[in-house]
Each structure stands twice: as structure tokens, then as C-alpha cells.
Short mmCIF file of C-alpha atoms in Angstrom, two decimals:
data_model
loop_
_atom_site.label_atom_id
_atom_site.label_comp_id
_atom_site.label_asym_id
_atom_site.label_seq_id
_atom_site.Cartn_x
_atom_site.Cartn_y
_atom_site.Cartn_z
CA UNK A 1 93.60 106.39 154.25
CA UNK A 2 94.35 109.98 153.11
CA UNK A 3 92.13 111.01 150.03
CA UNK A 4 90.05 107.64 150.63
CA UNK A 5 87.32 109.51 152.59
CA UNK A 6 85.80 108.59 155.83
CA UNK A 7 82.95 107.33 157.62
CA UNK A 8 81.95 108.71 160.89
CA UNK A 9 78.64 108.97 163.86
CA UNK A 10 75.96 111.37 163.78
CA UNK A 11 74.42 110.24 167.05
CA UNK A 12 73.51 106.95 166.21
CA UNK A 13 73.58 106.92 162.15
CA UNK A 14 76.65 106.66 160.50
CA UNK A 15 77.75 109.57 157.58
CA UNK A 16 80.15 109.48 154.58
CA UNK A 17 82.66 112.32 154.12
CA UNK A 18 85.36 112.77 150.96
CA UNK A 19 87.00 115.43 149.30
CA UNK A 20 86.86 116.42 145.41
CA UNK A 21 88.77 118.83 144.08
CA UNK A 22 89.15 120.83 147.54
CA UNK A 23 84.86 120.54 147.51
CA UNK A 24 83.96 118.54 151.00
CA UNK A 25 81.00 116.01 150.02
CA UNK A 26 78.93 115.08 153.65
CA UNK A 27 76.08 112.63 153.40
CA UNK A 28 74.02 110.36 155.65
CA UNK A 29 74.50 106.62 154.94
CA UNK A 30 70.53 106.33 157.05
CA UNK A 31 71.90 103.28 158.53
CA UNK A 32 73.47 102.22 162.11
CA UNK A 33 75.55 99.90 160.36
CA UNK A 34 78.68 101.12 159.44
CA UNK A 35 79.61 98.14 156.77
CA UNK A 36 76.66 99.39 154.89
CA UNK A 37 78.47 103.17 155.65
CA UNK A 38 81.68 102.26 154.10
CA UNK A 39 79.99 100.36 150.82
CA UNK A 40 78.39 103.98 150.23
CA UNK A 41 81.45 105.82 150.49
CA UNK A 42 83.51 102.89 147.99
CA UNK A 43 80.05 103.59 145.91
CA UNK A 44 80.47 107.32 146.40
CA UNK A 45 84.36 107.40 145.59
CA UNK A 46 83.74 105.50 142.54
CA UNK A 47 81.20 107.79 140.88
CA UNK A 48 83.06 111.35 142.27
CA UNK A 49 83.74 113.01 139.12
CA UNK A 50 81.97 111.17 136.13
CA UNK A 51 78.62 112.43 134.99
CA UNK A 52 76.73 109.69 137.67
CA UNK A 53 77.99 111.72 140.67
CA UNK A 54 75.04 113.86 142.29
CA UNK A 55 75.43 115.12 145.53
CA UNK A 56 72.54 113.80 148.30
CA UNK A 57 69.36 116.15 148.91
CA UNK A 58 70.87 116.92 152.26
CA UNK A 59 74.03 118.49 150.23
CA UNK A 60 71.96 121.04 148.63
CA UNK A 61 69.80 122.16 151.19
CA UNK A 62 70.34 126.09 152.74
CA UNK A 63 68.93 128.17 155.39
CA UNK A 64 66.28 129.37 152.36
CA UNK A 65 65.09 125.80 152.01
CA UNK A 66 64.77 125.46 155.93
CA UNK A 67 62.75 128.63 155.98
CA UNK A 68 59.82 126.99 153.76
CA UNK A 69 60.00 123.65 155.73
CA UNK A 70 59.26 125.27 158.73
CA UNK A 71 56.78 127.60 157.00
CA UNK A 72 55.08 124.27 155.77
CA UNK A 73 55.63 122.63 158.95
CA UNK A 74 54.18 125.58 160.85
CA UNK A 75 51.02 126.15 158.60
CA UNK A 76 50.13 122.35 159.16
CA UNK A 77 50.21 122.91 162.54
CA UNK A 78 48.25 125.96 162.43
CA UNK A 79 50.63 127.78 164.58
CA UNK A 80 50.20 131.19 163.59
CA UNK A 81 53.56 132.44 164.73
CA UNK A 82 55.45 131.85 161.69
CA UNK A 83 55.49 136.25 161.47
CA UNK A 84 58.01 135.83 164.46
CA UNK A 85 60.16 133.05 162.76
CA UNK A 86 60.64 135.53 159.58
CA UNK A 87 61.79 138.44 161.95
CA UNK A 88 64.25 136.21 163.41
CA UNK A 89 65.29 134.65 159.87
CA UNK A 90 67.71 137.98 158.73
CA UNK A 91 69.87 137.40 161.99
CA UNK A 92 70.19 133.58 161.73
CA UNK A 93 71.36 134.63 157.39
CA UNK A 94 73.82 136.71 158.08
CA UNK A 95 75.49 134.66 161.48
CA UNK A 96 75.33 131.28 158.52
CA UNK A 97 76.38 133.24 155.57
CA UNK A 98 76.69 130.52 152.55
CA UNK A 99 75.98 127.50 155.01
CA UNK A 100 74.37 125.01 153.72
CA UNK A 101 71.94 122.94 156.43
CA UNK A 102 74.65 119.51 156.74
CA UNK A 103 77.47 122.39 157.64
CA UNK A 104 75.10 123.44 160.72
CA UNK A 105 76.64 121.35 164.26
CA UNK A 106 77.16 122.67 167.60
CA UNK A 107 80.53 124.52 167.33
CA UNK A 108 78.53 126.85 164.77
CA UNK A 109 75.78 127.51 166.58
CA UNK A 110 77.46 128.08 169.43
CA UNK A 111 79.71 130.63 167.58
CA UNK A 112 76.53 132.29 166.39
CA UNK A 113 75.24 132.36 170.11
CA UNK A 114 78.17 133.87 170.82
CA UNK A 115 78.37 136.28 168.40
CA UNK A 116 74.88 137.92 168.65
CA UNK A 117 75.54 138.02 172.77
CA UNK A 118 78.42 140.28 171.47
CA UNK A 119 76.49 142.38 169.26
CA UNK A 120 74.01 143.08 172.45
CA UNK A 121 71.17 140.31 171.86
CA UNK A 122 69.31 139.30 174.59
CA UNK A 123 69.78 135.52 175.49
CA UNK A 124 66.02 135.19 175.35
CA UNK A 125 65.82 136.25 171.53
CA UNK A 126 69.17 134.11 170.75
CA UNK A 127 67.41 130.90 172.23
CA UNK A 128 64.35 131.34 170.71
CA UNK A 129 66.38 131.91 167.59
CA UNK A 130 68.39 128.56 167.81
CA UNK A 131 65.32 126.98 168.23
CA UNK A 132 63.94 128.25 165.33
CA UNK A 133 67.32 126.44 163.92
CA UNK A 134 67.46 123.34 165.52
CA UNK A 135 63.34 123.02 164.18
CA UNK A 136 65.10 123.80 160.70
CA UNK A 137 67.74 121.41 160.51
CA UNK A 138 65.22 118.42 162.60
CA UNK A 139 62.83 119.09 159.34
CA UNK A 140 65.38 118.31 156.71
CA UNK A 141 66.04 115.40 157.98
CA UNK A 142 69.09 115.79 159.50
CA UNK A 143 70.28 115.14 163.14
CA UNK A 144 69.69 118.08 165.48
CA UNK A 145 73.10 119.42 167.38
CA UNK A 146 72.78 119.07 170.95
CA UNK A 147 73.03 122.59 171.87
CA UNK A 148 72.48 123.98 175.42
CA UNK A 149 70.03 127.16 176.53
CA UNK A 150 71.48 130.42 177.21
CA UNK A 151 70.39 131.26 180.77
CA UNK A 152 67.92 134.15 180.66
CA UNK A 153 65.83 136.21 183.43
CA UNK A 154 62.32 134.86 183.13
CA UNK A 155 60.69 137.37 185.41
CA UNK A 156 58.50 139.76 183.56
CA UNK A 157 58.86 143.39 185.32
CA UNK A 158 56.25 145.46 183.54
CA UNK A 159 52.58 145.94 185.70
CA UNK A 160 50.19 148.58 186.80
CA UNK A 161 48.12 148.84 190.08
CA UNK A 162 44.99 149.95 189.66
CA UNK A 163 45.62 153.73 190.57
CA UNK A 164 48.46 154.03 187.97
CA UNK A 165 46.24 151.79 185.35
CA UNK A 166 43.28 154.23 185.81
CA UNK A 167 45.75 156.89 185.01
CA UNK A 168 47.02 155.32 181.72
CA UNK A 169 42.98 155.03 180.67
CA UNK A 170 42.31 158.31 181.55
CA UNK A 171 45.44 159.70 178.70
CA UNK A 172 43.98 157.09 175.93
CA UNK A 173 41.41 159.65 174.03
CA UNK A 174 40.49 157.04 171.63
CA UNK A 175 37.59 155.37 173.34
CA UNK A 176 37.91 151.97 171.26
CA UNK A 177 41.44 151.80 172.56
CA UNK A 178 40.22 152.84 176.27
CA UNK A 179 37.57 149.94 176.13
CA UNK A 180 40.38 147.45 174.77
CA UNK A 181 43.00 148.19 176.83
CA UNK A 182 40.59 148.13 179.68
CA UNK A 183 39.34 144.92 178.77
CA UNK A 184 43.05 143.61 178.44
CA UNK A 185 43.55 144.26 181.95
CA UNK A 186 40.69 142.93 183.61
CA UNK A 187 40.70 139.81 181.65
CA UNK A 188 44.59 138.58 181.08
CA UNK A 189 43.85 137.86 177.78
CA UNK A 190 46.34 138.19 175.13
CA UNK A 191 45.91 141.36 172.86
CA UNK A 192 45.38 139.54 169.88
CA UNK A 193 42.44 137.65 171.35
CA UNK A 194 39.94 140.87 171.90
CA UNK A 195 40.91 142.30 168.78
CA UNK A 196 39.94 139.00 166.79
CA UNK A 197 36.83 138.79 169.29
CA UNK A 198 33.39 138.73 167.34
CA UNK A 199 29.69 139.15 167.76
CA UNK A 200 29.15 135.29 167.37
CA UNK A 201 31.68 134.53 170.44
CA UNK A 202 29.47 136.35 173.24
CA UNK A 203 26.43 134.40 175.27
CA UNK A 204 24.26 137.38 176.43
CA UNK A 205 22.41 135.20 178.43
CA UNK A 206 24.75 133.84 180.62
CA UNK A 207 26.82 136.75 179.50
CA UNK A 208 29.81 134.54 178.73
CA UNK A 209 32.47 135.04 175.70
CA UNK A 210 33.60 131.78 174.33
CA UNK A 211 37.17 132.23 172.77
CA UNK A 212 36.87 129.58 169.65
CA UNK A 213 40.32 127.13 170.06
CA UNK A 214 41.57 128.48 166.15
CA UNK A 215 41.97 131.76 168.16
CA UNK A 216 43.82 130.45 171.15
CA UNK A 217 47.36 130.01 171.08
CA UNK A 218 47.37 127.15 172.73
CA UNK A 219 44.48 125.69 170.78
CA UNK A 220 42.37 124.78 173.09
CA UNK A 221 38.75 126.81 173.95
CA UNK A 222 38.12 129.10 176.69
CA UNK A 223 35.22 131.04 178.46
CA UNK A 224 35.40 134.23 180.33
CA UNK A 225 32.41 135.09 182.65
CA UNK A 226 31.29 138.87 181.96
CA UNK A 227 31.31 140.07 185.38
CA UNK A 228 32.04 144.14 186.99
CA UNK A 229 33.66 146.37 184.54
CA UNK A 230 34.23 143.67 181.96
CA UNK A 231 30.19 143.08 182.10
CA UNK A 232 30.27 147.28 181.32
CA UNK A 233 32.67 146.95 178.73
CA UNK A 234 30.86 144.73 176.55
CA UNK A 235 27.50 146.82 176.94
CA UNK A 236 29.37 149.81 176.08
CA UNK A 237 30.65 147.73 173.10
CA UNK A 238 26.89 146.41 172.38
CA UNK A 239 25.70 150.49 172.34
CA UNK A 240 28.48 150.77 169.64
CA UNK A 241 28.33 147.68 167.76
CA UNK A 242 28.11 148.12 163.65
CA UNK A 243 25.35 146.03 161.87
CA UNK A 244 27.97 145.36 159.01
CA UNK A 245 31.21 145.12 161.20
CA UNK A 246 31.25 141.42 163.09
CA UNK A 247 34.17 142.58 165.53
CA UNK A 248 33.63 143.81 169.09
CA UNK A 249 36.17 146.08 169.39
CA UNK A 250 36.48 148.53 166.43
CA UNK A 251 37.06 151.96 165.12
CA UNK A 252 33.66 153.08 162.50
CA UNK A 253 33.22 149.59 161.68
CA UNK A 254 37.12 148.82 161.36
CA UNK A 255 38.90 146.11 163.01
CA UNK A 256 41.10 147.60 165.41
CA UNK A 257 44.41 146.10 163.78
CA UNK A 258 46.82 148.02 166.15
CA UNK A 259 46.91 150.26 169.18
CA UNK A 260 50.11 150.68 170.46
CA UNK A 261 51.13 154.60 169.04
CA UNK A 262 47.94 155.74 171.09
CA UNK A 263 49.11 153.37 174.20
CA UNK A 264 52.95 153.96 173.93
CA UNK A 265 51.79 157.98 174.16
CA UNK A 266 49.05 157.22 177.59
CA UNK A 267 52.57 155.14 178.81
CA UNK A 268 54.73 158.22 178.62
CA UNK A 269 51.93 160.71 179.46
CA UNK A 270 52.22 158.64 183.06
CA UNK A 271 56.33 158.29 183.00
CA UNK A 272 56.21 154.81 182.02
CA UNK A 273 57.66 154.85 178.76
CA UNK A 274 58.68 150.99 178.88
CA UNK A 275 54.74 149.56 179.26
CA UNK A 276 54.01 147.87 176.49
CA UNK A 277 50.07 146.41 175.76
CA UNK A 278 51.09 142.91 176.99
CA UNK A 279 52.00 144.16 180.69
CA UNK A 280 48.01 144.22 180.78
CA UNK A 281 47.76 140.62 180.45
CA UNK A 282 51.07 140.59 183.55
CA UNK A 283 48.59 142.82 185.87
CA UNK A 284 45.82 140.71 185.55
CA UNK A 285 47.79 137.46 186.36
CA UNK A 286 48.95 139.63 189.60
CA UNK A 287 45.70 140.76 190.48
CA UNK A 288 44.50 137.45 190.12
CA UNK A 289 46.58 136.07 192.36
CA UNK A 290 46.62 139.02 194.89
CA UNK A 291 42.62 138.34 194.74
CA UNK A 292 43.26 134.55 196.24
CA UNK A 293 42.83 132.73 192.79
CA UNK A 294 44.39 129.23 192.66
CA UNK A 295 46.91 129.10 189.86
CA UNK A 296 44.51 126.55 188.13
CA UNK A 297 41.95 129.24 188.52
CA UNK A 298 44.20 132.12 186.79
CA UNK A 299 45.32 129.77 184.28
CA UNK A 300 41.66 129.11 183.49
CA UNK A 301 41.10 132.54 182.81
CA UNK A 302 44.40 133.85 181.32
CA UNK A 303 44.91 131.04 178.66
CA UNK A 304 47.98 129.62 179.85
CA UNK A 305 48.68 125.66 179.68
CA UNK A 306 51.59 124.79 182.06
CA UNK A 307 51.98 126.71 185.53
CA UNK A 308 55.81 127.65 184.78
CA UNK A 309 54.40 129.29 182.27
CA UNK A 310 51.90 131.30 184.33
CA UNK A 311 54.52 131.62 187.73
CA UNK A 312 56.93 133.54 185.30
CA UNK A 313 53.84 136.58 185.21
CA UNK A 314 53.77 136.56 189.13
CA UNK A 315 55.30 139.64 189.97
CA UNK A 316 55.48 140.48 193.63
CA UNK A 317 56.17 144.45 193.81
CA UNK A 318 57.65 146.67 196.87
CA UNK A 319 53.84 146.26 198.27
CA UNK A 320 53.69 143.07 198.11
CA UNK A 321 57.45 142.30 199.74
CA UNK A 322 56.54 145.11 202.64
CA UNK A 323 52.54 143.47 203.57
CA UNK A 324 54.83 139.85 203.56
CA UNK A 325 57.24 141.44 206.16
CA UNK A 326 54.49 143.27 208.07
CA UNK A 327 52.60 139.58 208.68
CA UNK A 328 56.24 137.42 209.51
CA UNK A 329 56.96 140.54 212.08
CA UNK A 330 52.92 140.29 213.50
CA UNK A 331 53.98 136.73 213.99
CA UNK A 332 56.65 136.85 215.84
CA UNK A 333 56.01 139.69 217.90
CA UNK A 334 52.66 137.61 219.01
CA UNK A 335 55.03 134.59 220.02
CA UNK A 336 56.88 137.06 221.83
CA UNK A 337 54.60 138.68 224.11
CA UNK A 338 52.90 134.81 224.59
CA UNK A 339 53.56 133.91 228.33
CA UNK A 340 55.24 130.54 228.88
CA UNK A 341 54.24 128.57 231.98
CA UNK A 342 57.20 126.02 232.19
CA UNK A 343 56.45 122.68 233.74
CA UNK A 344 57.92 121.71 236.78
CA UNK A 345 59.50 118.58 237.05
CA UNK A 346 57.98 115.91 239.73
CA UNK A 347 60.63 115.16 242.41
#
């Protein structure tokens, strides 16, 4: 009845909802039984008002409190991409303004999707964005809103051949950004592997660096054989190495935190303004693959665990589309000009 409350399904756990003094109370009976649902709410109604009425945890909790849960959640993981979960935390405050985490279903979410599409968000960053959310609201405890994906181009467009790559090298005048960079490209590494890489990681006799699985961001170990330029790289490094500095690539015994001023200026210096330091690690994957590697074979060498992963870095170019063409029409020109003998039939 009106002003009696109500008890309704969260998936498959039952919740209690009444109204005090135009305040809306929402709480989780934890139970699939909805007689034990109903003697919370009559519990509930009872003590709405008096000095034993507290509101339930999941009440109080806001987007603050779901920011240090999955700060906590993502430090026991080690997953050292909590920086990207704080950039994302301003837009996800201001689209929830005053919501507390139990307020948070699909229709909002889907508002807020809406919203930032509106305000010219990409529907990559708004999916990664409610999934920061739906994380938040799993680890308070409460159920997660089913909420579709935003469909999103996967394709990554930015590479260099190796005529327009020796071009970017030759406008980088830094030489411990040259040798990175380099490096970058020749190994599909991500950018913050070589700049963590140290002294201890590198096997001079088999000439082998062992990437250490804390370092990884998929946590597991790697090796890359030190073979052509990236064999020259690493001498050059060894010629420059710092007794007191234990990093491979550095400026005067500094750890080379950040290049990309002196590569954003090499990337307009060759009218590609839009390269950014990670469309190294998209040429290798290419070049890989244009050099015959097996995807298990690139994926051993780039880092990547799944193959989706590693298909949505296999850019096929102009080049690539033309040489494809250029075999189909070799083809069938051959079956053309082949000479058919047909068989005569037998009286």
C-alpha cells in the first residue's frame, strides 16, 4: 500500500524501498527470498524516524567512495593503470552529480552515455569509462546494471613504412630519443617497457632482454632476441651506459620519463602531425606480419595476450590493398590464357 514501502528484484536478490519525509531509503535485503524481504522492510518501517534508524552502508556510499575501492582493488591487482581511471573520474563526477552508488542503474548510465556522445566523446573513451563504473558499483557490493557497449572503430590508422620512419629519426636531434624511438619500432614494444628497461634485464651472451612480468602489462614475462638494428641499438646504448644510472635508455644518467615534445616536433617536421609514440608499436605489428610472422609469432614478440587484441594493429595500407589486387589479377589472367582440351564424349 501507498506510504507502506515496497519490495522489489535486483537480478536475483530482492531490495527494500520506502519514503521518509520526501527522503527515498533503497537497501538490499541479500536474500532471494522475498518473505525475508518484506520482514526487513516491516523492520525498516518500524525504526524510520526514531534514533535506531541508520541507513545501510550501501545508502551512504558515492562516486568518492567507489574511486578508493577501485584504487584498492586495482593496487591488489597490481594493475598499474589506475593513472587512467583518475583521468576518467572528473567526467563520470560531473555526468552523476550528488549520486550516490544505489542511485546508479541502466537508465543513468545510459543518459550519461548519451550525454558525453553529445558533448563530442568518442564511444571508445565513454565505454572504457562505464566500465570504470560498472567495476565501481560491482566493488560496493551492489548489482552491476546490464548496460550495452557503444559500437566503436577498432582499427588503429596511425603507421610508418620504413622510408617515412627513417625520416621521422632523422628530425629527432636528441640521440636518446632517436635510439628509443628506434627501438620502439623495431621491437612492438610498448613505450613504457624500454623506458623502465634496465641493465639487469639484458643477456649479452645470448644477447637477449628479458622483460620481468611486474613490467608487462599483461603480467606475464617476455624475451626479445637482439638481432639487426635492435642488436646496434643496445651496443650504442652499452657505449653510453652510466655506472650510477641502472636504465638503458637515458639522458646524463636520467631516466628518460617522457619523449613526446621532441617526437610530436620529428611528426610535424614530416607532415604527420597525428603520430603519436604508440603508432611505433602499430608498425612493428605490420611489419611483422608483412615479414610472414604467424600471429602467435608477433604476439610473442609484441606482448599481446589474445589475437583480437593483436588483429586490431593489422593495418593493411594502399600498398598492401594494390600488391593483393596485382596477385588476384596474375591469377586470373593465368587461368585465362590456360588452354582447355575438352573431352569428347564416346559415341
Amino acid at each position: 500500500m501507498r506510504g507502506q514501502g515496497a519490495v522489489y528484484l535486483r537480478g536475483k536478490i530482492w531490495w527494500v524501498r520506502f519514503s521518509w519525509h520526501g527522503k527515498e531509503y533503497r537497501e538490499s535485503a541479500e536474500t532471494a527470498d522475498k518473505r525475508k524481504a518484506e520482514k526487513l522492510l516491516l523492520k525498516r518501517l518500524k525504526t524510520v524516524g526514531t534514533p535506531k534508524h541508520t541507513e545501510a552502508k550501501e545508502q551512504r556510499l558515492t562516486l568518492t567512495d567507489m574511486l578508493e575501492k577501485i584504487e584498492l582493488h586495482y593496487t591488489k591487482e597490481q594493475n598499474r593503470s589506475f593513472k587512467n581511471v583518475k583521468y576518467s573520474w572528473p567526467h563520470l563526477e560531473a555526468g552523476f552529480p550528488f549520486h550516490r552508488v544505489v542511485d546508479i542503474d541502466r537508465d543513468t548510465i545510459e543518459r550519461y552515455q548519451q550525454s558525453r556522445l553529445d558533448a563530442g566523446a568518442k564511444p571508445s573513451t565513454i565505454n572504457r569509462e562505464t566500465a570504470y563504473l560498472k567495476l565501481g558499483v560491482k566493488l560496493c557490493g551492489l548489482p552491476v546494471p546490464t548496460v550495452g557497449q557503444l559500437a566503436e572503430d577498432n582499427a588503429r590508422q596511425g603507421f610508418l613504412r620504413i622510408p617515412e620512419f627513417n625520416g621521422l629519426l632523422a628530425d629527432i636531434a636528441d640521440a636518446n630519443v632517436r635510439d628509443i624511438v628506434e627501438f620502439l619500432y623495431h621491437s612492438g614494444w610498448r613505450s613504457s617497457e624500454p623506458k623502465a628497461m634496465q641493465w639487469h634485464w639484458l643477456d649479452t651472451d645470448t644477447w637477449t632482454v628479458r622483460l620481468p612480468a611486474e613490467f608487462s602489462k599483461n603480467k606475464k614475462a617476455r624475451s626479445l632476441p637482439l638481432i639487426g638494428t635492435l642488436l646496434d641499438i643496445i651496443k650504442r646504448r652499452i657505449k653510453l651506459r652510466e655506472p650510477a644510472c641502472p636504465y638503458v635508455f637515458h639522458r646524463a644518467g636520467m631516466p628518460i620519463k617522457s619523449f613526446r615534445k621532441a617526437f610530436q616536433a620529428a611528426a610535424k617536421a614530416i607532415g604527420q602531425p597525428k603520430l603519436v609514440p604508440h603508432d611505433m608499436r602499430r608498425s612493428a605489428i605490420r611489419n611483422f606480419r608483412k615479414a610472414g610472422l604467424s600471429e602467435s609469432e608477433g604476439m610473442k614478440l609484441s606482448g599481446h595476450r589474445t589475437n583480437s587484441v593483436f588483429k586490431r594493429y593489422d593495418i593493411v595500407d594502399d600498398e598492401d590493398a594494390r600488391q593483393a589486387m596485382r596477385q588476384a589479377q596474375d591469377f586470373l589472367k593465368q587461368e585465362t590464357e590456360r588452354k582447355v582440351v575438352p573431352l569428347k564424349r564416346r559415341a
